[in-house]
Amino acid sequence: MSKPDQTAEAPTLSSRDRANLRWFWRRYLRRRAPWLILVLGMILVQGVVYQQFLAITETGLRVIFEHGTLRELAVICLAVFGLFVLRGAMGWLVPRIAATVSNGAIHQMRGDLIGHVLRLDLAYFDRTRSGEILQRIVMQTQTLGHFIGLASVNALRDAATVVIVSAYLIWMNPLLFGAAVLVLPVIVWVMNHVSARVRTLQGETDRALGGYMSAIEETVGAMRTVKIAGQEEVEAARLEKDTAKLRDLSLNLQRAQALVMPSIDLSSAVVYVLVIGGGGYMVLSPSFDMDGAAIITFLLGLVLVFDPARLLAQYLGQFQAHMVVLDRLRALMDTRPAITDAPDAVSAFDTGGDIVFDNVRFDYNADQPLFDELSVRFEGGKVSAIVGPTGAGKTTVLSLLSRLYDVQGGEITIGGTPIRNLRIPALRAAFAVVAQDIVIFDNSIRENIRYVRPDASEAEIRQAAENAEIAELIRERGDTPVGPRGAQLSAGQRQRIAIARAFLTDAPILLLDEATSALDQGTEARIRSALQRLTKGRTTIVVAHRLASVADADCIHVLKAGRLVEQGRHGDLVACDGVYARLLRAQGADGR
Ligand SMILES: Nc1ncnc2c1ncn2[C@@H]1O[C@H](COP(=O)(O)OP(=O)(O)OP(=O)(O)O)[C@@H](O)[C@H]1O
Ligand SMILES: [Mg+2]
């Protein structure tokens, strides 16, 4: 995400970076400000310790070279030792406090991100690979928290040391110091060059890493298909290509950063030569007030400055990379869900009323229109069926109803109230759903059923399980988890868990999307009689391919390519000999 204006001026901050940093400060650091101030104070102490060390050393050297006593020398040694004990104590405390601050910030950031991501529209998850989300929540927060917490505190300490010791050196001998900083422009140039490159590379590495994690997730999740298709090697090769790309990118990244150290080393060599030469000359020449002790102290000061300066430069080299990460996280936090409660949304509505689609327009992608002015009425308290060829839009009708997606035109009403005017939790609580793609968690069957109503009693869960013909399996398996995505269950068992959930939800509107498609006819017949008890008096919409299972519906709506082509009772539809009758014939005389 490198922009021309940023590459040109790196490592200075673009206005966007500044806004991002302000945002981060307000959100994650401001409340931790007292700790940060404490850390800052201790950092200053560390800088002052070095300056005092230099001052005492200079005195000590004069004691040795000129007129001192052993007693004076001992005092000086003690003072130096004391100073370093002080710096050591600070050096022990500062990272501890900084770690508390940064881990607190990481924790808060992860909580925020997960909470935020879970509230995003389903459409976001349709287009975003899960590896990307994983990477942001798990890795980028860690990187950023560490950088802003620990690394920045260290950098501040280094900066304090550099500034304080440099100030002391300037006070000692401005001319010599001037000579020493002659190399600064070289360092700045190198830093600019490196920063720009690091920023670009970091963006690419980030994207590649997200892609890689998504690819692994996808492959692992599709193991059955991979194995049956014999694609293990193809998948391995695909992943290998991704890691190779990652390797190249991070190699380039580290290579770019590697330029920092040697350029600083070389510059420091130049500085030492300048100072030894120039300082030596000043000592030898009578026109300068400089003695041996002063020049040794000066050199020592430069040595003390160089290491922090080097670390500081390294920190600045990484700074741009972290600004990229910060920008990514902020962008995610700024992604707003489109499907939200209207300001004047209400919770109460007639859940038993008719469900009406009025001239509904909807498409998943602009270039692929699905519903164009779809109008259909599902009668309250009755059983309606939606049938039609695959891809006709049957599942989409149910998704629109629970506002997993919003219509782009027209209106959906329940009992006369537009669903747009309803509070989303109230709307969704009105549905018991058996979805076409059933989601089972790696938990016991009982807990999987309980998922839709955490407060349900054991007896209620048992009853739901009996109705869905899954009680026997619960008795067999007990509380054993059912594997990731319910991998240890058969398709029919998973479907029965979903049906048990619908029984347990006990909501006024029932949406069944191919709810019994994976069951044998005997089990289906038993569940259907239980379902019939459940549907009594409730508005029910059933989607089914097997037409026999909807023959007794109060009204059957036939969808084809997003259009309502026929509707009526089974007998009427057979009589008019249209799409429904053809589908029925294709399934054999009894519709199976
Ligand atoms: N999340 C999505 N993003 C983009 N397009 C989608 C999405 N879900 C479905 N579609 C497309 O919308 C159309 C209708 O899909 P839908 O799932 O509603 O069909 P369906 O009638 O339920 O089919 P089936 O009988 O196979 O379940 C299809 O062409 C499908 O490709
Ligand atoms: Mg479907």
PDB file of N, CA and C in Angstrom, residues 306-369:
ATOM      1  N   PHE A 306      26.718   5.615  19.810  1.00  0.00           N
ATOM      2  CA  PHE A 306      26.579   4.908  18.545  1.00  0.00           C
ATOM      3  C   PHE A 306      25.655   3.712  18.621  1.00  0.00           C
ATOM      4  N   ASP A 307      25.773   2.947  19.685  1.00  0.00           N
ATOM      5  CA  ASP A 307      24.941   1.762  19.751  1.00  0.00           C
ATOM      6  C   ASP A 307      23.456   2.114  19.776  1.00  0.00           C
ATOM      7  N   PRO A 308      23.046   3.022  20.686  1.00  0.00           N
ATOM      8  CA  PRO A 308      21.638   3.430  20.653  1.00  0.00           C
ATOM      9  C   PRO A 308      21.244   4.032  19.312  1.00  0.00           C
ATOM     10  N   ALA A 309      22.167   4.798  18.698  1.00  0.00           N
ATOM     11  CA  ALA A 309      21.832   5.425  17.420  1.00  0.00           C
ATOM     12  C   ALA A 309      21.580   4.360  16.372  1.00  0.00           C
ATOM     13  N   ARG A 310      22.395   3.316  16.444  1.00  0.00           N
ATOM     14  CA  ARG A 310      22.253   2.236  15.480  1.00  0.00           C
ATOM     15  C   ARG A 310      20.906   1.527  15.668  1.00  0.00           C
ATOM     16  N   LEU A 311      20.573   1.252  16.919  1.00  0.00           N
ATOM     17  CA  LEU A 311      19.293   0.593  17.188  1.00  0.00           C
ATOM     18  C   LEU A 311      18.122   1.482  16.775  1.00  0.00           C
ATOM     19  N   LEU A 312      18.327   2.768  16.994  1.00  0.00           N
ATOM     20  CA  LEU A 312      17.294   3.725  16.633  1.00  0.00           C
ATOM     21  C   LEU A 312      17.067   3.713  15.121  1.00  0.00           C
ATOM     22  N   ALA A 313      18.178   3.679  14.390  1.00  0.00           N
ATOM     23  CA  ALA A 313      18.074   3.655  12.931  1.00  0.00           C
ATOM     24  C   ALA A 313      17.355   2.394  12.477  1.00  0.00           C
ATOM     25  N   GLN A 314      17.664   1.281  13.147  1.00  0.00           N
ATOM     26  CA  GLN A 314      17.026   0.022  12.808  1.00  0.00           C
ATOM     27  C   GLN A 314      15.513   0.120  13.073  1.00  0.00           C
ATOM     28  N   TYR A 315      15.201   0.736  14.186  1.00  0.00           N
ATOM     29  CA  TYR A 315      13.789   0.910  14.551  1.00  0.00           C
ATOM     30  C   TYR A 315      13.075   1.736  13.487  1.00  0.00           C
ATOM     31  N   LEU A 316      13.740   2.832  13.068  1.00  0.00           N
ATOM     32  CA  LEU A 316      13.111   3.673  12.044  1.00  0.00           C
ATOM     33  C   LEU A 316      12.958   2.917  10.740  1.00  0.00           C
ATOM     34  N   GLY A 317      13.929   2.014  10.481  1.00  0.00           N
ATOM     35  CA  GLY A 317      13.847   1.195   9.279  1.00  0.00           C
ATOM     36  C   GLY A 317      12.608   0.312   9.287  1.00  0.00           C
ATOM     37  N   GLN A 318      12.204  -0.121  10.478  1.00  0.00           N
ATOM     38  CA  GLN A 318      11.029  -0.996  10.565  1.00  0.00           C
ATOM     39  C   GLN A 318       9.741  -0.194  10.709  1.00  0.00           C
ATOM     40  N   PHE A 319       9.909   1.076  10.959  1.00  0.00           N
ATOM     41  CA  PHE A 319       8.755   1.896  11.288  1.00  0.00           C
ATOM     42  C   PHE A 319       7.709   1.881  10.174  1.00  0.00           C
ATOM     43  N   GLN A 320       8.208   2.065   8.949  1.00  0.00           N
ATOM     44  CA  GLN A 320       7.291   2.128   7.811  1.00  0.00           C
ATOM     45  C   GLN A 320       6.516   0.831   7.662  1.00  0.00           C
ATOM     46  N   ALA A 321       7.233  -0.273   7.888  1.00  0.00           N
ATOM     47  CA  ALA A 321       6.566  -1.569   7.761  1.00  0.00           C
ATOM     48  C   ALA A 321       5.394  -1.647   8.727  1.00  0.00           C
ATOM     49  N   HIS A 322       5.608  -1.142   9.924  1.00  0.00           N
ATOM     50  CA  HIS A 322       4.547  -1.225  10.909  1.00  0.00           C
ATOM     51  C   HIS A 322       3.419  -0.238  10.640  1.00  0.00           C
ATOM     52  N   MET A 323       3.764   0.845   9.962  1.00  0.00           N
ATOM     53  CA  MET A 323       2.694   1.767   9.579  1.00  0.00           C
ATOM     54  C   MET A 323       1.750   1.100   8.580  1.00  0.00           C
ATOM     55  N   VAL A 324       2.320   0.236   7.734  1.00  0.00           N
ATOM     56  CA  VAL A 324       1.478  -0.497   6.779  1.00  0.00           C
ATOM     57  C   VAL A 324       0.512  -1.405   7.531  1.00  0.00           C
ATOM     58  N   VAL A 325       1.056  -2.116   8.528  1.00  0.00           N
ATOM     59  CA  VAL A 325       0.218  -3.028   9.305  1.00  0.00           C
ATOM     60  C   VAL A 325      -0.879  -2.247  10.039  1.00  0.00           C
ATOM     61  N   LEU A 326      -0.483  -1.128  10.619  1.00  0.00           N
ATOM     62  CA  LEU A 326      -1.456  -0.295  11.341  1.00  0.00           C
ATOM     63  C   LEU A 326      -2.575   0.150  10.402  1.00  0.00           C
ATOM     64  N   ASP A 327      -2.168   0.538   9.194  1.00  0.00           N
ATOM     65  CA  ASP A 327      -3.153   0.997   8.217  1.00  0.00           C
ATOM     66  C   ASP A 327      -4.149  -0.113   7.873  1.00  0.00           C
ATOM     67  N   ARG A 328      -3.627  -1.333   7.734  1.00  0.00           N
ATOM     68  CA  ARG A 328      -4.491  -2.474   7.430  1.00  0.00           C
ATOM     69  C   ARG A 328      -5.509  -2.719   8.537  1.00  0.00           C
ATOM     70  N   LEU A 329      -5.005  -2.698   9.779  1.00  0.00           N
ATOM     71  CA  LEU A 329      -5.892  -2.961  10.908  1.00  0.00           C
ATOM     72  C   LEU A 329      -6.965  -1.887  11.014  1.00  0.00           C
ATOM     73  N   ARG A 330      -6.535  -0.652  10.802  1.00  0.00           N
ATOM     74  CA  ARG A 330      -7.487   0.448  10.887  1.00  0.00           C
ATOM     75  C   ARG A 330      -8.543   0.305   9.807  1.00  0.00           C
ATOM     76  N   ALA A 331      -8.090  -0.095   8.596  1.00  0.00           N
ATOM     77  CA  ALA A 331      -9.042  -0.260   7.497  1.00  0.00           C
ATOM     78  C   ALA A 331     -10.087  -1.312   7.868  1.00  0.00           C
ATOM     79  N   LEU A 332      -9.637  -2.386   8.509  1.00  0.00           N
ATOM     80  CA  LEU A 332     -10.586  -3.427   8.903  1.00  0.00           C
ATOM     81  C   LEU A 332     -11.565  -2.886   9.940  1.00  0.00           C
ATOM     82  N   MET A 333     -11.024  -2.132  10.902  1.00  0.00           N
ATOM     83  CA  MET A 333     -11.892  -1.579  11.940  1.00  0.00           C
ATOM     84  C   MET A 333     -12.861  -0.553  11.364  1.00  0.00           C
ATOM     85  N   ASP A 334     -12.468   0.049  10.236  1.00  0.00           N
ATOM     86  CA  ASP A 334     -13.337   1.058   9.625  1.00  0.00           C
ATOM     87  C   ASP A 334     -14.374   0.454   8.689  1.00  0.00           C
ATOM     88  N   THR A 335     -14.230  -0.849   8.392  1.00  0.00           N
ATOM     89  CA  THR A 335     -15.237  -1.493   7.552  1.00  0.00           C
ATOM     90  C   THR A 335     -16.538  -1.546   8.342  1.00  0.00           C
ATOM     91  N   ARG A 336     -17.555  -0.953   7.767  1.00  0.00           N
ATOM     92  CA  ARG A 336     -18.817  -0.878   8.516  1.00  0.00           C
ATOM     93  C   ARG A 336     -19.807  -1.897   7.987  1.00  0.00           C
ATOM     94  N   PRO A 337     -20.526  -2.570   8.855  1.00  0.00           N
ATOM     95  CA  PRO A 337     -21.589  -3.436   8.348  1.00  0.00           C
ATOM     96  C   PRO A 337     -22.678  -2.574   7.729  1.00  0.00           C
ATOM     97  N   ALA A 338     -23.231  -3.029   6.589  1.00  0.00           N
ATOM     98  CA  ALA A 338     -24.291  -2.257   5.936  1.00  0.00           C
ATOM     99  C   ALA A 338     -25.643  -2.614   6.538  1.00  0.00           C
ATOM    100  N   ILE A 339     -25.722  -3.852   7.059  1.00  0.00           N
ATOM    101  CA  ILE A 339     -27.010  -4.295   7.583  1.00  0.00           C
ATOM    102  C   ILE A 339     -27.057  -4.006   9.078  1.00  0.00           C
ATOM    103  N   THR A 340     -27.703  -2.919   9.422  1.00  0.00           N
ATOM    104  CA  THR A 340     -27.771  -2.505  10.821  1.00  0.00           C
ATOM    105  C   THR A 340     -29.198  -2.090  11.149  1.00  0.00           C
ATOM    106  N   ASP A 341     -29.443  -1.894  12.425  1.00  0.00           N
ATOM    107  CA  ASP A 341     -30.771  -1.442  12.844  1.00  0.00           C
ATOM    108  C   ASP A 341     -31.023  -0.017  12.357  1.00  0.00           C
ATOM    109  N   ALA A 342     -32.213   0.234  11.828  1.00  0.00           N
ATOM    110  CA  ALA A 342     -32.602   1.614  11.529  1.00  0.00           C
ATOM    111  C   ALA A 342     -32.743   2.354  12.860  1.00  0.00           C
ATOM    112  N   PRO A 343     -32.559   3.694  12.840  1.00  0.00           N
ATOM    113  CA  PRO A 343     -32.608   4.438  14.105  1.00  0.00           C
ATOM    114  C   PRO A 343     -33.932   4.254  14.842  1.00  0.00           C
ATOM    115  N   ASP A 344     -35.019   4.137  14.060  1.00  0.00           N
ATOM    116  CA  ASP A 344     -36.324   4.024  14.722  1.00  0.00           C
ATOM    117  C   ASP A 344     -36.842   2.587  14.679  1.00  0.00           C
ATOM    118  N   ALA A 345     -35.911   1.614  14.644  1.00  0.00           N
ATOM    119  CA  ALA A 345     -36.315   0.213  14.520  1.00  0.00           C
ATOM    120  C   ALA A 345     -37.117  -0.233  15.746  1.00  0.00           C
ATOM    121  N   VAL A 346     -38.074  -1.125  15.486  1.00  0.00           N
ATOM    122  CA  VAL A 346     -38.901  -1.628  16.582  1.00  0.00           C
ATOM    123  C   VAL A 346     -38.686  -3.139  16.756  1.00  0.00           C
ATOM    124  N   SER A 347     -39.066  -3.649  17.928  1.00  0.00           N
ATOM    125  CA  SER A 347     -38.882  -5.078  18.189  1.00  0.00           C
ATOM    126  C   SER A 347     -40.170  -5.863  18.017  1.00  0.00           C
ATOM    127  N   ALA A 348     -41.302  -5.190  18.213  1.00  0.00           N
ATOM    128  CA  ALA A 348     -42.571  -5.920  18.194  1.00  0.00           C
ATOM    129  C   ALA A 348     -43.162  -5.917  16.792  1.00  0.00           C
ATOM    130  N   PHE A 349     -43.582  -7.093  16.335  1.00  0.00           N
ATOM    131  CA  PHE A 349     -44.283  -7.174  15.060  1.00  0.00           C
ATOM    132  C   PHE A 349     -45.148  -8.432  15.066  1.00  0.00           C
ATOM    133  N   ASP A 350     -46.046  -8.500  14.099  1.00  0.00           N
ATOM    134  CA  ASP A 350     -46.967  -9.628  14.037  1.00  0.00           C
ATOM    135  C   ASP A 350     -46.263 -10.813  13.389  1.00  0.00           C
ATOM    136  N   THR A 351     -45.679 -11.678  14.221  1.00  0.00           N
ATOM    137  CA  THR A 351     -44.883 -12.782  13.677  1.00  0.00           C
ATOM    138  C   THR A 351     -45.763 -13.821  12.984  1.00  0.00           C
ATOM    139  N   GLY A 352     -47.063 -13.751  13.234  1.00  0.00           N
ATOM    140  CA  GLY A 352     -47.942 -14.736  12.618  1.00  0.00           C
ATOM    141  C   GLY A 352     -48.545 -14.253  11.305  1.00  0.00           C
ATOM    142  N   GLY A 353     -48.206 -13.029  10.906  1.00  0.00           N
ATOM    143  CA  GLY A 353     -48.803 -12.453   9.696  1.00  0.00           C
ATOM    144  C   GLY A 353     -48.182 -12.996   8.415  1.00  0.00           C
ATOM    145  N   ASP A 354     -48.720 -12.544   7.292  1.00  0.00           N
ATOM    146  CA  ASP A 354     -48.182 -12.985   5.995  1.00  0.00           C
ATOM    147  C   ASP A 354     -46.774 -12.426   5.783  1.00  0.00           C
ATOM    148  N   ILE A 355     -45.975 -13.217   5.103  1.00  0.00           N
ATOM    149  CA  ILE A 355     -44.640 -12.745   4.716  1.00  0.00           C
ATOM    150  C   ILE A 355     -44.720 -12.377   3.245  1.00  0.00           C
ATOM    151  N   VAL A 356     -44.421 -11.120   2.942  1.00  0.00           N
ATOM    152  CA  VAL A 356     -44.640 -10.652   1.570  1.00  0.00           C
ATOM    153  C   VAL A 356     -43.358 -10.091   0.959  1.00  0.00           C
ATOM    154  N   PHE A 357     -43.019 -10.585  -0.210  1.00  0.00           N
ATOM    155  CA  PHE A 357     -41.945  -9.989  -1.008  1.00  0.00           C
ATOM    156  C   PHE A 357     -42.640  -9.085  -2.023  1.00  0.00           C
ATOM    157  N   ASP A 358     -42.329  -7.794  -1.986  1.00  0.00           N
ATOM    158  CA  ASP A 358     -43.020  -6.868  -2.866  1.00  0.00           C
ATOM    159  C   ASP A 358     -42.021  -6.230  -3.828  1.00  0.00           C
ATOM    160  N   ASN A 359     -42.062  -6.667  -5.078  1.00  0.00           N
ATOM    161  CA  ASN A 359     -41.152  -6.137  -6.106  1.00  0.00           C
ATOM    162  C   ASN A 359     -39.688  -6.133  -5.679  1.00  0.00           C
ATOM    163  N   VAL A 360     -39.257  -7.236  -5.093  1.00  0.00           N
ATOM    164  CA  VAL A 360     -37.890  -7.281  -4.550  1.00  0.00           C
ATOM    165  C   VAL A 360     -36.852  -7.414  -5.667  1.00  0.00           C
ATOM    166  N   ARG A 361     -35.853  -6.551  -5.554  1.00  0.00           N
ATOM    167  CA  ARG A 361     -34.741  -6.622  -6.490  1.00  0.00           C
ATOM    168  C   ARG A 361     -33.490  -6.979  -5.682  1.00  0.00           C
ATOM    169  N   PHE A 362     -32.741  -7.947  -6.166  1.00  0.00           N
ATOM    170  CA  PHE A 362     -31.532  -8.323  -5.436  1.00  0.00           C
ATOM    171  C   PHE A 362     -30.554  -9.034  -6.354  1.00  0.00           C
ATOM    172  N   ASP A 363     -29.268  -8.721  -6.186  1.00  0.00           N
ATOM    173  CA  ASP A 363     -28.238  -9.547  -6.814  1.00  0.00           C
ATOM    174  C   ASP A 363     -27.004  -9.577  -5.928  1.00  0.00           C
ATOM    175  N   TYR A 364     -26.283 -10.680  -5.983  1.00  0.00           N
ATOM    176  CA  TYR A 364     -25.051 -10.807  -5.199  1.00  0.00           C
ATOM    177  C   TYR A 364     -23.956  -9.964  -5.835  1.00  0.00           C
ATOM    178  N   ASN A 365     -23.900 -10.020  -7.170  1.00  0.00           N
ATOM    179  CA  ASN A 365     -22.930  -9.215  -7.905  1.00  0.00           C
ATOM    180  C   ASN A 365     -23.670  -8.389  -8.939  1.00  0.00           C
ATOM    181  N   ALA A 366     -23.145  -7.190  -9.166  1.00  0.00           N
ATOM    182  CA  ALA A 366     -23.821  -6.275 -10.073  1.00  0.00           C
ATOM    183  C   ALA A 366     -24.000  -6.886 -11.464  1.00  0.00           C
ATOM    184  N   ASP A 367     -23.029  -7.714 -11.868  1.00  0.00           N
ATOM    185  CA  ASP A 367     -23.091  -8.237 -13.237  1.00  0.00           C
ATOM    186  C   ASP A 367     -23.936  -9.513 -13.328  1.00  0.00           C
ATOM    187  N   GLN A 368     -24.563  -9.905 -12.202  1.00  0.00           N
ATOM    188  CA  GLN A 368     -25.320 -11.156 -12.204  1.00  0.00           C
ATOM    189  C   GLN A 368     -26.651 -10.959 -11.492  1.00  0.00           C
ATOM    190  N   PRO A 369     -27.604 -10.276 -12.118  1.00  0.00           N
ATOM    191  CA  PRO A 369     -28.861 -10.012 -11.416  1.00  0.00           C
ATOM    192  C   PRO A 369     -29.603 -11.317 -11.119  1.00  0.00           C
TER     193      PRO A 369
END
